[in-house]
């Protein structure tokens, strides 16, 4: 990072002081504004002399104090303002006249040079604000000397301990020793806005860069073994950039180790913190970035009035170029876009023209600005290279550096150099990217796919969804069976239509596959990262228990810095997780386990795992676990360095594992995926399939609930598996777990069918024609096979759907699985499709979240029921009968059973319904003959429960009961003399009746007469 002039990067208080000073100066000089403006322009045009500042400094290391003398020479006819903020002034004079010190002094032009002499001191107390002065070293990178409001020529002389070596911006350094004191002088022939000074007990080593140029390393003794590798890498970077841009602009370059955590580039040296120096990847990444600032940022400075271009250019020529060396430039650019969207809100107003400097990347307040000035600007230069070509781009760079060496330059100066080298007017290109704060949002739609004259013709529309379109060059990959074909489309309007001729069927379009455009990413392109949590506008940290407060306390300051409140898990509900990113401090809270089950995080060290927030698309949920307070304290300072990762694991502060989740590469649009098929000679017989299932302990047979062929297949599979091994259980979705005692009594012969159906509440809780399952249950009863009721109580699931899991009582919570995983890949998308098919258009996110949690509760409950039985009966196998949505092998019950019994071997069977089946859904597809269950005996009435009995609320169009004389508002009392008190009673009785037979229906009907208000009638009805 280029060292920012005037202010330390982490000094908000100093910034406020300086802002007040600038305001005071404005009021004082307002009356001279026009004159000074004309004078300054004239001086610049004719190369007017610059002010100079000679500094003499000495140190009291024990007292952490600096004493200094500054002699500032202001040339004739020059106005200068000097800031003394933060300094203790002991003497001040203009020429020979003493002055009263103030925070700011303004000197008006005179006919002769003016000399200001300042004696001052400064005590360093806070390293974050003031730097470092002690026996371990000196680091002055903030305000430690009088500051002018313009660049000046510096000369510095410092007295330091004999054992110290010192470095500052200089091309000439001389050193003399007298007794225990070393006097070091620095001369630099180019103007600077401020000066930095570093000294310490360094081991200084050197190598030649080239004729008249030397490379130095200033490393502490304990890190001396790292210096040779740093010099070797630096020499490589210097050679690389000289070939790319031009000669190295100074006589010397130094790599300097700092006790404080810095990463700065100053003219002639880079200052890297000791902790940074020791990171193994720095020589491959940050070092090259800082070396490049010698050309851009230091040799060619930034005109502060027109935006900072150098951080983006340096990021592109260094960091992105290094990724290209590893053939990972696309991944690097994608990460820049993710980083931008993590920290920059959609309503951002900061443009590239507005960016002046990013400050430290470790501070929360700098993240958004850095994403603009580093990431977006880097992408700008990549798009510029694509716009004009490699040769004109690098020719423009060389021209730019040659023209503005030892001067300040602006975006406009860059545009002029690149326009010259490319022979193009680049003003429109620069203007749209420098002045706009929004991003292109692209969508690709397939309009048509037709055969024409022996070729395929693909019609596409590329939409720009933002308010005002950009001019863009969009790369498109068209995927066919023969490979990928690259096209490039120029976009300038909201809709761009194109037709592409192809020799083969296209299966997919991928827009911007290598991330060549600065654009908004689609949700499918974004993977969960730690940075997305840190940058979220709305976020919440949740801590589980009192003892966790101590364990995670070292994280609290970091969370506060990023504006994240912390709440106890006992007061947070699932509804609080909507619309925000969340951080769980501790993986064992009930709320965390209701979303992620029990995360498989190590018991030792410190672990962080980011996932998509299952209750808030576009937001992330992060689970952190730590073995101790010490582990948290050791890991916390490292966390801001690892924002791009999905999972992190530290052991006493050392990173041991870091991963990035997968996501779509580019804007992917499926077009015409080829149909699937089966090679008939390879098709298996049912017997062969059953033989293969012999090694499976758990077999699912999915169903469409009303499809009779599915239930016949279920019974056929049960018979085959029973023949293999009679220790077989049947798990059934159709019964909730509270019905298990009734099931057991029926299978044991203690209840008849009517008693079983009534006591289990089959018709009120499931409702589908019992005849679909009757023979399956009869087979189990005959062979004494256990049937396991898998499902959750209907009332609990309904409550979760309508009110969320937070509405459940402690008694209800005890009946549901604690561990529920809503984050299985593809699960939310599948449930969303089902919700969209059955919901109303006005249903919002809250309604879907209830539906989503209810579906997960069903799947988790059934998985828990299966696992509990198989764990308790290790010699048994099981066949699970459930709807196909619950048997999906990738997202439904099977992966949840596998989470509970990792060694389980299972398979999924479904019947073909003449539809294509995703291979992720099942293992075996059976082609059964269509079969229809004979029609059930029905009366053709719509009923409601009342205390008197089932009330007729309506009659079907061809109702036999209506034809026989039964009317609305009749109450059914009996059927063939069998009492009916509930709707279930009527359904149970009708099970044994046959179509074409007659039944006698006893009803109660209100007459409307006072003397006989109701009548009891028996009406024969033909079924």
mmCIF file of N, CA, C and O in Angstrom, residues 20-53:
data_model
loop_
_atom_site.group_PDB
_atom_site.id
_atom_site.type_symbol
_atom_site.label_atom_id
_atom_site.label_comp_id
_atom_site.label_asym_id
_atom_site.label_seq_id
_atom_site.Cartn_x
_atom_site.Cartn_y
_atom_site.Cartn_z
ATOM 1 N N UNK A 20 -10.373 20.553 10.891
ATOM 2 C CA UNK A 20 -10.630 21.848 11.519
ATOM 3 C C UNK A 20 -9.598 22.894 11.073
ATOM 4 O O UNK A 20 -9.915 24.057 10.829
ATOM 5 N N UNK A 21 -8.346 22.437 10.952
ATOM 6 C CA UNK A 21 -7.298 23.353 10.517
ATOM 7 C C UNK A 21 -7.541 23.836 9.092
ATOM 8 O O UNK A 21 -7.334 25.000 8.768
ATOM 9 N N UNK A 22 -7.958 22.914 8.229
ATOM 10 C CA UNK A 22 -8.214 23.290 6.848
ATOM 11 C C UNK A 22 -9.345 24.335 6.780
ATOM 12 O O UNK A 22 -9.295 25.272 5.990
ATOM 13 N N UNK A 23 -10.363 24.164 7.636
ATOM 14 C CA UNK A 23 -11.459 25.119 7.642
ATOM 15 C C UNK A 23 -10.986 26.502 8.091
ATOM 16 O O UNK A 23 -11.344 27.531 7.518
ATOM 17 N N UNK A 24 -10.138 26.520 9.108
ATOM 18 C CA UNK A 24 -9.611 27.795 9.599
ATOM 19 C C UNK A 24 -8.779 28.474 8.530
ATOM 20 O O UNK A 24 -8.861 29.691 8.313
ATOM 21 N N UNK A 25 -7.966 27.693 7.857
ATOM 22 C CA UNK A 25 -7.134 28.251 6.788
ATOM 23 C C UNK A 25 -8.004 28.840 5.682
ATOM 24 O O UNK A 25 -7.710 29.898 5.125
ATOM 25 N N UNK A 26 -9.084 28.129 5.372
ATOM 26 C CA UNK A 26 -9.973 28.621 4.313
ATOM 27 C C UNK A 26 -10.521 30.011 4.646
ATOM 28 O O UNK A 26 -10.520 30.927 3.826
ATOM 29 N N UNK A 27 -10.981 30.175 5.906
ATOM 30 C CA UNK A 27 -11.535 31.469 6.304
ATOM 31 C C UNK A 27 -10.469 32.560 6.292
ATOM 32 O O UNK A 27 -10.726 33.698 5.883
ATOM 33 N N UNK A 28 -9.269 32.214 6.745
ATOM 34 C CA UNK A 28 -8.191 33.198 6.823
ATOM 35 C C UNK A 28 -7.772 33.691 5.443
ATOM 36 O O UNK A 28 -7.456 34.854 5.234
ATOM 37 N N UNK A 29 -7.753 32.768 4.465
ATOM 38 C CA UNK A 29 -7.177 33.095 3.145
ATOM 39 C C UNK A 29 -8.223 33.387 2.076
ATOM 40 O O UNK A 29 -7.868 33.531 0.905
ATOM 41 N N UNK A 30 -9.485 33.473 2.479
ATOM 42 C CA UNK A 30 -10.513 33.619 1.458
ATOM 43 C C UNK A 30 -10.309 34.868 0.594
ATOM 44 O O UNK A 30 -10.455 34.845 -0.620
ATOM 45 N N UNK A 31 -9.885 35.972 1.256
ATOM 46 C CA UNK A 31 -9.767 37.228 0.522
ATOM 47 C C UNK A 31 -8.616 37.205 -0.489
ATOM 48 O O UNK A 31 -8.563 38.018 -1.399
ATOM 49 N N UNK A 32 -7.674 36.245 -0.315
ATOM 50 C CA UNK A 32 -6.548 36.161 -1.246
ATOM 51 C C UNK A 32 -6.731 35.091 -2.317
ATOM 52 O O UNK A 32 -5.812 34.831 -3.089
ATOM 53 N N UNK A 33 -7.899 34.483 -2.347
ATOM 54 C CA UNK A 33 -8.071 33.284 -3.160
ATOM 55 C C UNK A 33 -7.727 33.502 -4.632
ATOM 56 O O UNK A 33 -6.930 32.751 -5.204
ATOM 57 N N UNK A 34 -8.294 34.534 -5.245
ATOM 58 C CA UNK A 34 -8.050 34.723 -6.668
ATOM 59 C C UNK A 34 -6.587 35.008 -6.963
ATOM 60 O O UNK A 34 -5.995 34.451 -7.883
ATOM 61 N N UNK A 35 -5.971 35.858 -6.144
ATOM 62 C CA UNK A 35 -4.572 36.194 -6.364
ATOM 63 C C UNK A 35 -3.673 34.976 -6.220
ATOM 64 O O UNK A 35 -2.791 34.721 -7.053
ATOM 65 N N UNK A 36 -3.913 34.194 -5.170
ATOM 66 C CA UNK A 36 -3.057 33.029 -4.927
ATOM 67 C C UNK A 36 -3.242 31.970 -6.012
ATOM 68 O O UNK A 36 -2.284 31.298 -6.409
ATOM 69 N N UNK A 37 -4.465 31.810 -6.489
ATOM 70 C CA UNK A 37 -4.716 30.824 -7.535
ATOM 71 C C UNK A 37 -3.934 31.183 -8.797
ATOM 72 O O UNK A 37 -3.261 30.339 -9.391
ATOM 73 N N UNK A 38 -3.986 32.478 -9.176
ATOM 74 C CA UNK A 38 -3.252 32.916 -10.372
ATOM 75 C C UNK A 38 -1.758 32.735 -10.164
ATOM 76 O O UNK A 38 -1.031 32.252 -11.033
ATOM 77 N N UNK A 39 -1.292 33.088 -8.971
ATOM 78 C CA UNK A 39 0.138 32.996 -8.692
ATOM 79 C C UNK A 39 0.617 31.549 -8.718
ATOM 80 O O UNK A 39 1.653 31.221 -9.290
ATOM 81 N N UNK A 40 -0.174 30.635 -8.112
ATOM 82 C CA UNK A 40 0.253 29.234 -8.070
ATOM 83 C C UNK A 40 0.289 28.626 -9.469
ATOM 84 O O UNK A 40 1.180 27.844 -9.789
ATOM 85 N N UNK A 41 -0.660 28.992 -10.310
ATOM 86 C CA UNK A 41 -0.647 28.480 -11.685
ATOM 87 C C UNK A 41 0.590 28.980 -12.423
ATOM 88 O O UNK A 41 1.266 28.238 -13.132
ATOM 89 N N UNK A 42 0.906 30.239 -12.226
ATOM 90 C CA UNK A 42 2.083 30.795 -12.902
ATOM 91 C C UNK A 42 3.365 30.131 -12.418
ATOM 92 O O UNK A 42 4.256 29.810 -13.203
ATOM 93 N N UNK A 43 3.466 29.903 -11.096
ATOM 94 C CA UNK A 43 4.660 29.260 -10.562
ATOM 95 C C UNK A 43 4.821 27.858 -11.123
ATOM 96 O O UNK A 43 5.927 27.431 -11.468
ATOM 97 N N UNK A 44 3.692 27.105 -11.200
ATOM 98 C CA UNK A 44 3.769 25.745 -11.740
ATOM 99 C C UNK A 44 4.207 25.771 -13.190
ATOM 100 O O UNK A 44 5.004 24.957 -13.639
ATOM 101 N N UNK A 45 3.698 26.729 -13.925
ATOM 102 C CA UNK A 45 4.008 26.784 -15.350
ATOM 103 C C UNK A 45 5.473 27.093 -15.599
ATOM 104 O O UNK A 45 6.070 26.600 -16.552
ATOM 105 N N UNK A 46 6.079 27.925 -14.761
ATOM 106 C CA UNK A 46 7.461 28.338 -14.991
ATOM 107 C C UNK A 46 8.432 27.640 -14.039
ATOM 108 O O UNK A 46 9.563 28.083 -13.863
ATOM 109 N N UNK A 47 8.001 26.540 -13.382
ATOM 110 C CA UNK A 47 8.909 25.781 -12.537
ATOM 111 C C UNK A 47 9.372 26.571 -11.331
ATOM 112 O O UNK A 47 10.582 26.631 -11.053
ATOM 113 N N UNK A 48 8.446 27.202 -10.607
ATOM 114 C CA UNK A 48 8.809 28.005 -9.439
ATOM 115 C C UNK A 48 9.500 27.142 -8.400
ATOM 116 O O UNK A 48 9.189 25.960 -8.256
ATOM 117 N N UNK A 49 10.437 27.719 -7.632
ATOM 118 C CA UNK A 49 11.150 26.937 -6.609
ATOM 119 C C UNK A 49 10.209 26.461 -5.524
ATOM 120 O O UNK A 49 9.220 27.116 -5.195
ATOM 121 N N UNK A 50 10.546 25.286 -4.960
ATOM 122 C CA UNK A 50 9.737 24.684 -3.900
ATOM 123 C C UNK A 50 10.289 25.045 -2.532
ATOM 124 O O UNK A 50 11.491 25.322 -2.374
ATOM 125 N N UNK A 51 9.443 25.021 -1.488
ATOM 126 C CA UNK A 51 9.958 25.167 -0.134
ATOM 127 C C UNK A 51 10.898 24.006 0.192
ATOM 128 O O UNK A 51 10.857 22.943 -0.433
ATOM 129 N N UNK A 52 11.739 24.206 1.186
ATOM 130 C CA UNK A 52 12.602 23.128 1.678
ATOM 131 C C UNK A 52 12.474 23.048 3.192
ATOM 132 O O UNK A 52 12.115 24.034 3.851
ATOM 133 N N UNK A 53 12.733 21.854 3.716
ATOM 134 C CA UNK A 53 12.667 21.649 5.165
ATOM 135 C C UNK A 53 13.857 20.803 5.604
ATOM 136 O O UNK A 53 14.024 19.678 5.123
#
